Structure formats: C-alpha cells, structure tokens
Amino acid sequence: MQFVDHVTINVESGAGGNGVVAWRREKYEPYGGPAGGDGGRGGTVYIQASNRLNTLLELKYQSIYRAEAGQNGRNKGMHGRAGNDIYIEVPCGTIVRDSDTGHAIADLVEDGENVMVAMGGRGGRGNARFSSSVRQAPQFCEPGES
C-alpha cells in the first residue's frame, strides 16, 4: 500500500436555487395572487477526520469535490429541494490549509471532528415573499447565490 501524506484538492459548494415568479389561478380564487416558491440552499463541503483511514491516497486521485446545487422554486408556493452536503474523510491528525495563503484552517485530531471549508449558497426568494398590502402583485423574484 502506498503512503500519501500531502495532497491538494479543490472544493466547490453548491449554488442556491432561483426563486420563481408564479401566480395562483384557481376556480374559487377570483383574484389569485403571487405563488412563487423559494429556491433551495446549496450543499456545503466539510472535511471530516476518520479513524479508519491512515493515508490520503484516496484524495490523490480525485482532486475536485463539488456539492450539489439547490433546486429552483416552483409554482403553488413550493420550495426547491436543498442540495446534499458532502463530507470528505481524512485520517486523524490532518491539518487543513488554505492553498492560496498557506494559513491553517483546522487541525483535525479526534475521530468525527469536522470543519466546513465551503459554505453552500442561499436560495433565492420567490415572488410570494415580496407581496404586501401596498405591492400585491410583485413581478420579480431573487436569483440564488453561489
């Protein structure tokens, strides 16, 4: 078995889903109204210490890790699904560093200890969130954040 004790990986969090502009059109709702749902939040990337590993060999061959993006909102006030978070397992005693600055982010010593390295994006709000007594039919929504 090969022993690897230094790897460089790229991580990317998931983008948030977009909000949507939608309208209620039902038989017994004469005026309807806004019904756009919010987008889901994007997935977050964590690095987690594990006792079952003793080398970084698995990380050497996969250098890019991407979390899932959130889904867009839908009509009828339905929110989009949030993206799944991903956990990258490393052996206990691993020091996580920022490759640009060289600054140590965390020293993962105990089993199960984790650190967030890329936060998922916030989902955008649909037009139902912007309705008020003054603005009863908003024609806009927010895009999701990366």
mmCIF file with all atom_site columns, C-alpha atoms in Angstrom:
data_model
loop_
_atom_site.group_PDB
_atom_site.id
_atom_site.type_symbol
_atom_site.label_atom_id
_atom_site.label_alt_id
_atom_site.label_comp_id
_atom_site.label_asym_id
_atom_site.label_entity_id
_atom_site.label_seq_id
_atom_site.pdbx_PDB_ins_code
_atom_site.Cartn_x
_atom_site.Cartn_y
_atom_site.Cartn_z
_atom_site.occupancy
_atom_site.B_iso_or_equiv
_atom_site.pdbx_formal_charge
_atom_site.auth_seq_id
_atom_site.auth_comp_id
_atom_site.auth_asym_id
_atom_site.auth_atom_id
_atom_site.pdbx_PDB_model_num
ATOM 1   C CA . MET A 1 1   ? 0.000   0.000  0.000   1.00 0.00 ? 1   MET A CA 1
ATOM 2   C CA . GLN A 1 2   ? 1.214   3.427  -0.931  1.00 0.00 ? 2   GLN A CA 1
ATOM 3   C CA . PHE A 1 3   ? 1.501   6.167  1.718   1.00 0.00 ? 3   PHE A CA 1
ATOM 4   C CA . VAL A 1 4   ? 0.482   9.716  0.751   1.00 0.00 ? 4   VAL A CA 1
ATOM 5   C CA . ASP A 1 5   ? 0.661   12.481 3.348   1.00 0.00 ? 5   ASP A CA 1
ATOM 6   C CA . HIS A 1 6   ? 0.207   15.664 1.276   1.00 0.00 ? 6   HIS A CA 1
ATOM 7   C CA . VAL A 1 7   ? -2.496  16.395 -1.321  1.00 0.00 ? 7   VAL A CA 1
ATOM 8   C CA . THR A 1 8   ? -4.081  19.481 -2.837  1.00 0.00 ? 8   THR A CA 1
ATOM 9   C CA . ILE A 1 9   ? -7.806  19.340 -3.616  1.00 0.00 ? 9   ILE A CA 1
ATOM 10  C CA . ASN A 1 10  ? -10.327 21.832 -4.991  1.00 0.00 ? 10  ASN A CA 1
ATOM 11  C CA . VAL A 1 11  ? -13.726 22.142 -3.322  1.00 0.00 ? 11  VAL A CA 1
ATOM 12  C CA . GLU A 1 12  ? -16.813 23.897 -4.626  1.00 0.00 ? 12  GLU A CA 1
ATOM 13  C CA . SER A 1 13  ? -20.025 24.468 -2.714  1.00 0.00 ? 13  SER A CA 1
ATOM 14  C CA . GLY A 1 14  ? -23.425 24.156 -4.352  1.00 0.00 ? 14  GLY A CA 1
ATOM 15  C CA . ALA A 1 15  ? -25.203 27.231 -5.651  1.00 0.00 ? 15  ALA A CA 1
ATOM 16  C CA . GLY A 1 16  ? -28.607 28.148 -4.271  1.00 0.00 ? 16  GLY A CA 1
ATOM 17  C CA . GLY A 1 17  ? -31.680 27.629 -6.440  1.00 0.00 ? 17  GLY A CA 1
ATOM 18  C CA . ASN A 1 18  ? -33.519 30.536 -8.015  1.00 0.00 ? 18  ASN A CA 1
ATOM 19  C CA . GLY A 1 19  ? -36.837 31.854 -6.762  1.00 0.00 ? 19  GLY A CA 1
ATOM 20  C CA . VAL A 1 20  ? -39.742 31.813 -9.211  1.00 0.00 ? 20  VAL A CA 1
ATOM 21  C CA . VAL A 1 21  ? -42.484 34.188 -10.364 1.00 0.00 ? 21  VAL A CA 1
ATOM 22  C CA . ALA A 1 22  ? -45.811 32.318 -10.421 1.00 0.00 ? 22  ALA A CA 1
ATOM 23  C CA . TRP A 1 23  ? -49.497 33.102 -9.972  1.00 0.00 ? 23  TRP A CA 1
ATOM 24  C CA . ARG A 1 24  ? -52.480 31.351 -8.375  1.00 0.00 ? 24  ARG A CA 1
ATOM 25  C CA . ARG A 1 25  ? -55.262 30.652 -10.835 1.00 0.00 ? 25  ARG A CA 1
ATOM 26  C CA . GLU A 1 26  ? -57.976 28.592 -9.191  1.00 0.00 ? 26  GLU A CA 1
ATOM 27  C CA . LYS A 1 27  ? -61.715 28.365 -9.740  1.00 0.00 ? 27  LYS A CA 1
ATOM 28  C CA . TYR A 1 28  ? -62.778 29.797 -6.369  1.00 0.00 ? 28  TYR A CA 1
ATOM 29  C CA . GLU A 1 29  ? -59.954 32.349 -6.055  1.00 0.00 ? 29  GLU A CA 1
ATOM 30  C CA . PRO A 1 30  ? -61.172 35.202 -8.269  1.00 0.00 ? 30  PRO A CA 1
ATOM 31  C CA . TYR A 1 31  ? -58.090 37.398 -7.909  1.00 0.00 ? 31  TYR A CA 1
ATOM 32  C CA . GLY A 1 32  ? -55.452 34.730 -7.348  1.00 0.00 ? 32  GLY A CA 1
ATOM 33  C CA . GLY A 1 33  ? -52.209 36.252 -6.244  1.00 0.00 ? 33  GLY A CA 1
ATOM 34  C CA . PRO A 1 34  ? -48.478 35.535 -6.192  1.00 0.00 ? 34  PRO A CA 1
ATOM 35  C CA . ALA A 1 35  ? -47.498 31.915 -5.554  1.00 0.00 ? 35  ALA A CA 1
ATOM 36  C CA . GLY A 1 36  ? -43.802 31.665 -6.452  1.00 0.00 ? 36  GLY A CA 1
ATOM 37  C CA . GLY A 1 37  ? -41.710 29.399 -4.207  1.00 0.00 ? 37  GLY A CA 1
ATOM 38  C CA . ASP A 1 38  ? -38.199 29.897 -2.861  1.00 0.00 ? 38  ASP A CA 1
ATOM 39  C CA . GLY A 1 39  ? -35.118 28.156 -4.235  1.00 0.00 ? 39  GLY A CA 1
ATOM 40  C CA . GLY A 1 40  ? -33.305 25.541 -2.140  1.00 0.00 ? 40  GLY A CA 1
ATOM 41  C CA . ARG A 1 41  ? -29.962 26.181 -0.470  1.00 0.00 ? 41  ARG A CA 1
ATOM 42  C CA . GLY A 1 42  ? -26.799 24.769 -1.996  1.00 0.00 ? 42  GLY A CA 1
ATOM 43  C CA . GLY A 1 43  ? -24.785 21.948 -0.467  1.00 0.00 ? 43  GLY A CA 1
ATOM 44  C CA . THR A 1 44  ? -21.853 22.610 1.882   1.00 0.00 ? 44  THR A CA 1
ATOM 45  C CA . VAL A 1 45  ? -18.445 20.884 1.806   1.00 0.00 ? 45  VAL A CA 1
ATOM 46  C CA . TYR A 1 46  ? -16.988 19.517 5.062   1.00 0.00 ? 46  TYR A CA 1
ATOM 47  C CA . ILE A 1 47  ? -13.696 17.768 5.791   1.00 0.00 ? 47  ILE A CA 1
ATOM 48  C CA . GLN A 1 48  ? -14.078 15.109 8.494   1.00 0.00 ? 48  GLN A CA 1
ATOM 49  C CA . ALA A 1 49  ? -11.484 13.118 10.462  1.00 0.00 ? 49  ALA A CA 1
ATOM 50  C CA . SER A 1 50  ? -11.832 9.339  10.496  1.00 0.00 ? 50  SER A CA 1
ATOM 51  C CA . ASN A 1 51  ? -10.027 6.585  12.425  1.00 0.00 ? 51  ASN A CA 1
ATOM 52  C CA . ARG A 1 52  ? -10.471 4.069  9.631   1.00 0.00 ? 52  ARG A CA 1
ATOM 53  C CA . LEU A 1 53  ? -8.068  5.923  7.290   1.00 0.00 ? 53  LEU A CA 1
ATOM 54  C CA . ASN A 1 54  ? -4.304  6.233  7.663   1.00 0.00 ? 54  ASN A CA 1
ATOM 55  C CA . THR A 1 55  ? -3.299  7.843  4.360   1.00 0.00 ? 55  THR A CA 1
ATOM 56  C CA . LEU A 1 56  ? -4.569  10.474 1.915   1.00 0.00 ? 56  LEU A CA 1
ATOM 57  C CA . LEU A 1 57  ? -4.273  8.081  -1.039  1.00 0.00 ? 57  LEU A CA 1
ATOM 58  C CA . GLU A 1 58  ? -7.985  8.282  -1.965  1.00 0.00 ? 58  GLU A CA 1
ATOM 59  C CA . LEU A 1 59  ? -7.780  12.083 -2.254  1.00 0.00 ? 59  LEU A CA 1
ATOM 60  C CA . LYS A 1 60  ? -4.790  11.922 -4.584  1.00 0.00 ? 60  LYS A CA 1
ATOM 61  C CA . TYR A 1 61  ? -6.826  10.558 -7.499  1.00 0.00 ? 61  TYR A CA 1
ATOM 62  C CA . GLN A 1 62  ? -9.910  12.747 -7.114  1.00 0.00 ? 62  GLN A CA 1
ATOM 63  C CA . SER A 1 63  ? -8.883  16.378 -6.863  1.00 0.00 ? 63  SER A CA 1
ATOM 64  C CA . ILE A 1 64  ? -12.222 18.172 -7.383  1.00 0.00 ? 64  ILE A CA 1
ATOM 65  C CA . TYR A 1 65  ? -15.160 17.870 -4.963  1.00 0.00 ? 65  TYR A CA 1
ATOM 66  C CA . ARG A 1 66  ? -18.452 19.602 -5.770  1.00 0.00 ? 66  ARG A CA 1
ATOM 67  C CA . ALA A 1 67  ? -21.506 19.776 -3.546  1.00 0.00 ? 67  ALA A CA 1
ATOM 68  C CA . GLU A 1 68  ? -24.964 19.554 -5.076  1.00 0.00 ? 68  GLU A CA 1
ATOM 69  C CA . ALA A 1 69  ? -26.762 22.750 -6.098  1.00 0.00 ? 69  ALA A CA 1
ATOM 70  C CA . GLY A 1 70  ? -30.178 23.621 -4.712  1.00 0.00 ? 70  GLY A CA 1
ATOM 71  C CA . GLN A 1 71  ? -33.210 23.247 -6.963  1.00 0.00 ? 71  GLN A CA 1
ATOM 72  C CA . ASN A 1 72  ? -35.245 26.171 -8.217  1.00 0.00 ? 72  ASN A CA 1
ATOM 73  C CA . GLY A 1 73  ? -38.564 27.076 -6.602  1.00 0.00 ? 73  GLY A CA 1
ATOM 74  C CA . ARG A 1 74  ? -41.829 26.059 -8.258  1.00 0.00 ? 74  ARG A CA 1
ATOM 75  C CA . ASN A 1 75  ? -45.372 27.342 -8.561  1.00 0.00 ? 75  ASN A CA 1
ATOM 76  C CA . LYS A 1 76  ? -48.045 26.908 -5.846  1.00 0.00 ? 76  LYS A CA 1
ATOM 77  C CA . GLY A 1 77  ? -45.557 28.162 -3.243  1.00 0.00 ? 77  GLY A CA 1
ATOM 78  C CA . MET A 1 78  ? -43.366 25.041 -3.429  1.00 0.00 ? 78  MET A CA 1
ATOM 79  C CA . HIS A 1 79  ? -39.780 25.493 -2.323  1.00 0.00 ? 79  HIS A CA 1
ATOM 80  C CA . GLY A 1 80  ? -36.872 23.871 -4.147  1.00 0.00 ? 80  GLY A CA 1
ATOM 81  C CA . ARG A 1 81  ? -35.004 20.953 -2.588  1.00 0.00 ? 81  ARG A CA 1
ATOM 82  C CA . ALA A 1 82  ? -31.759 21.768 -0.769  1.00 0.00 ? 82  ALA A CA 1
ATOM 83  C CA . GLY A 1 83  ? -28.519 20.358 -2.176  1.00 0.00 ? 83  GLY A CA 1
ATOM 84  C CA . ASN A 1 84  ? -26.818 17.493 -0.333  1.00 0.00 ? 84  ASN A CA 1
ATOM 85  C CA . ASP A 1 85  ? -23.767 18.285 1.781   1.00 0.00 ? 85  ASP A CA 1
ATOM 86  C CA . ILE A 1 86  ? -20.594 16.295 1.163   1.00 0.00 ? 86  ILE A CA 1
ATOM 87  C CA . TYR A 1 87  ? -18.113 15.041 3.751   1.00 0.00 ? 87  TYR A CA 1
ATOM 88  C CA . ILE A 1 88  ? -14.544 14.356 2.660   1.00 0.00 ? 88  ILE A CA 1
ATOM 89  C CA . GLU A 1 89  ? -12.917 11.842 5.016   1.00 0.00 ? 89  GLU A CA 1
ATOM 90  C CA . VAL A 1 90  ? -9.276  12.279 6.020   1.00 0.00 ? 90  VAL A CA 1
ATOM 91  C CA . PRO A 1 91  ? -7.139  10.496 8.618   1.00 0.00 ? 91  PRO A CA 1
ATOM 92  C CA . CYS A 1 92  ? -6.995  11.838 12.177  1.00 0.00 ? 92  CYS A CA 1
ATOM 93  C CA . GLY A 1 93  ? -4.144  14.298 12.644  1.00 0.00 ? 93  GLY A CA 1
ATOM 94  C CA . THR A 1 94  ? -4.682  16.009 9.272   1.00 0.00 ? 94  THR A CA 1
ATOM 95  C CA . ILE A 1 95  ? -4.019  19.737 9.070   1.00 0.00 ? 95  ILE A CA 1
ATOM 96  C CA . VAL A 1 96  ? -6.312  21.560 6.620   1.00 0.00 ? 96  VAL A CA 1
ATOM 97  C CA . ARG A 1 97  ? -4.717  24.595 4.964   1.00 0.00 ? 97  ARG A CA 1
ATOM 98  C CA . ASP A 1 98  ? -5.844  27.272 2.523   1.00 0.00 ? 98  ASP A CA 1
ATOM 99  C CA . SER A 1 99  ? -3.706  26.740 -0.588  1.00 0.00 ? 99  SER A CA 1
ATOM 100 C CA . ASP A 1 100 ? -3.688  30.456 -1.505  1.00 0.00 ? 100 ASP A CA 1
ATOM 101 C CA . THR A 1 101 ? -2.475  31.859 1.815   1.00 0.00 ? 101 THR A CA 1
ATOM 102 C CA . GLY A 1 102 ? -0.980  28.775 3.487   1.00 0.00 ? 102 GLY A CA 1
ATOM 103 C CA . HIS A 1 103 ? -2.977  29.622 6.618   1.00 0.00 ? 103 HIS A CA 1
ATOM 104 C CA . ALA A 1 104 ? -4.032  26.600 8.707   1.00 0.00 ? 104 ALA A CA 1
ATOM 105 C CA . ILE A 1 105 ? -7.832  26.321 8.832   1.00 0.00 ? 105 ILE A CA 1
ATOM 106 C CA . ALA A 1 106 ? -8.098  23.375 11.216  1.00 0.00 ? 106 ALA A CA 1
ATOM 107 C CA . ASP A 1 107 ? -6.176  20.537 12.843  1.00 0.00 ? 107 ASP A CA 1
ATOM 108 C CA . LEU A 1 108 ? -8.463  17.504 12.828  1.00 0.00 ? 108 LEU A CA 1
ATOM 109 C CA . VAL A 1 109 ? -7.310  15.310 15.715  1.00 0.00 ? 109 VAL A CA 1
ATOM 110 C CA . GLU A 1 110 ? -10.318 13.367 17.008  1.00 0.00 ? 110 GLU A CA 1
ATOM 111 C CA . ASP A 1 111 ? -12.483 10.863 15.152  1.00 0.00 ? 111 ASP A CA 1
ATOM 112 C CA . GLY A 1 112 ? -15.636 12.526 13.765  1.00 0.00 ? 112 GLY A CA 1
ATOM 113 C CA . GLU A 1 113 ? -14.286 16.063 14.105  1.00 0.00 ? 113 GLU A CA 1
ATOM 114 C CA . ASN A 1 114 ? -15.098 18.151 11.035  1.00 0.00 ? 114 ASN A CA 1
ATOM 115 C CA . VAL A 1 115 ? -14.565 21.611 9.559   1.00 0.00 ? 115 VAL A CA 1
ATOM 116 C CA . MET A 1 116 ? -16.612 23.490 6.961   1.00 0.00 ? 116 MET A CA 1
ATOM 117 C CA . VAL A 1 117 ? -14.422 24.510 4.024   1.00 0.00 ? 117 VAL A CA 1
ATOM 118 C CA . ALA A 1 118 ? -17.058 25.767 1.533   1.00 0.00 ? 118 ALA A CA 1
ATOM 119 C CA . MET A 1 119 ? -20.485 27.064 2.561   1.00 0.00 ? 119 MET A CA 1
ATOM 120 C CA . GLY A 1 120 ? -23.475 26.402 0.288   1.00 0.00 ? 120 GLY A CA 1
ATOM 121 C CA . GLY A 1 121 ? -25.262 29.261 -1.447  1.00 0.00 ? 121 GLY A CA 1
ATOM 122 C CA . ARG A 1 122 ? -28.525 30.737 -0.226  1.00 0.00 ? 122 ARG A CA 1
ATOM 123 C CA . GLY A 1 123 ? -31.645 30.070 -2.274  1.00 0.00 ? 123 GLY A CA 1
ATOM 124 C CA . GLY A 1 124 ? -33.454 32.996 -3.897  1.00 0.00 ? 124 GLY A CA 1
ATOM 125 C CA . ARG A 1 125 ? -36.887 34.141 -2.743  1.00 0.00 ? 125 ARG A CA 1
ATOM 126 C CA . GLY A 1 126 ? -39.982 33.756 -4.913  1.00 0.00 ? 126 GLY A CA 1
ATOM 127 C CA . ASN A 1 127 ? -42.499 36.492 -5.648  1.00 0.00 ? 127 ASN A CA 1
ATOM 128 C CA . ALA A 1 128 ? -44.838 35.289 -2.866  1.00 0.00 ? 128 ALA A CA 1
ATOM 129 C CA . ARG A 1 129 ? -42.260 36.568 -0.330  1.00 0.00 ? 129 ARG A CA 1
ATOM 130 C CA . PHE A 1 130 ? -42.427 40.113 -1.700  1.00 0.00 ? 130 PHE A CA 1
ATOM 131 C CA . SER A 1 131 ? -46.187 40.628 -1.566  1.00 0.00 ? 131 SER A CA 1
ATOM 132 C CA . SER A 1 132 ? -47.581 43.169 0.863   1.00 0.00 ? 132 SER A CA 1
ATOM 133 C CA . SER A 1 133 ? -50.654 45.375 1.239   1.00 0.00 ? 133 SER A CA 1
ATOM 134 C CA . VAL A 1 134 ? -49.007 48.003 -0.964  1.00 0.00 ? 134 VAL A CA 1
ATOM 135 C CA . ARG A 1 135 ? -47.368 45.689 -3.540  1.00 0.00 ? 135 ARG A CA 1
ATOM 136 C CA . GLN A 1 136 ? -49.966 42.972 -4.054  1.00 0.00 ? 136 GLN A CA 1
ATOM 137 C CA . ALA A 1 137 ? -48.634 41.516 -7.312  1.00 0.00 ? 137 ALA A CA 1
ATOM 138 C CA . PRO A 1 138 ? -44.815 41.587 -7.394  1.00 0.00 ? 138 PRO A CA 1
ATOM 139 C CA . GLN A 1 139 ? -43.440 40.760 -10.851 1.00 0.00 ? 139 GLN A CA 1
ATOM 140 C CA . PHE A 1 140 ? -39.940 39.810 -9.661  1.00 0.00 ? 140 PHE A CA 1
ATOM 141 C CA . CYS A 1 141 ? -38.003 37.241 -7.661  1.00 0.00 ? 141 CYS A CA 1
ATOM 142 C CA . GLU A 1 142 ? -34.421 36.746 -6.424  1.00 0.00 ? 142 GLU A CA 1
ATOM 143 C CA . PRO A 1 143 ? -31.771 34.581 -8.057  1.00 0.00 ? 143 PRO A CA 1
ATOM 144 C CA . GLY A 1 144 ? -29.905 32.045 -5.941  1.00 0.00 ? 144 GLY A CA 1
ATOM 145 C CA . GLU A 1 145 ? -26.441 32.892 -4.593  1.00 0.00 ? 145 GLU A CA 1
ATOM 146 C CA . SER A 1 146 ? -23.311 30.958 -5.390  1.00 0.00 ? 146 SER A CA 1
#
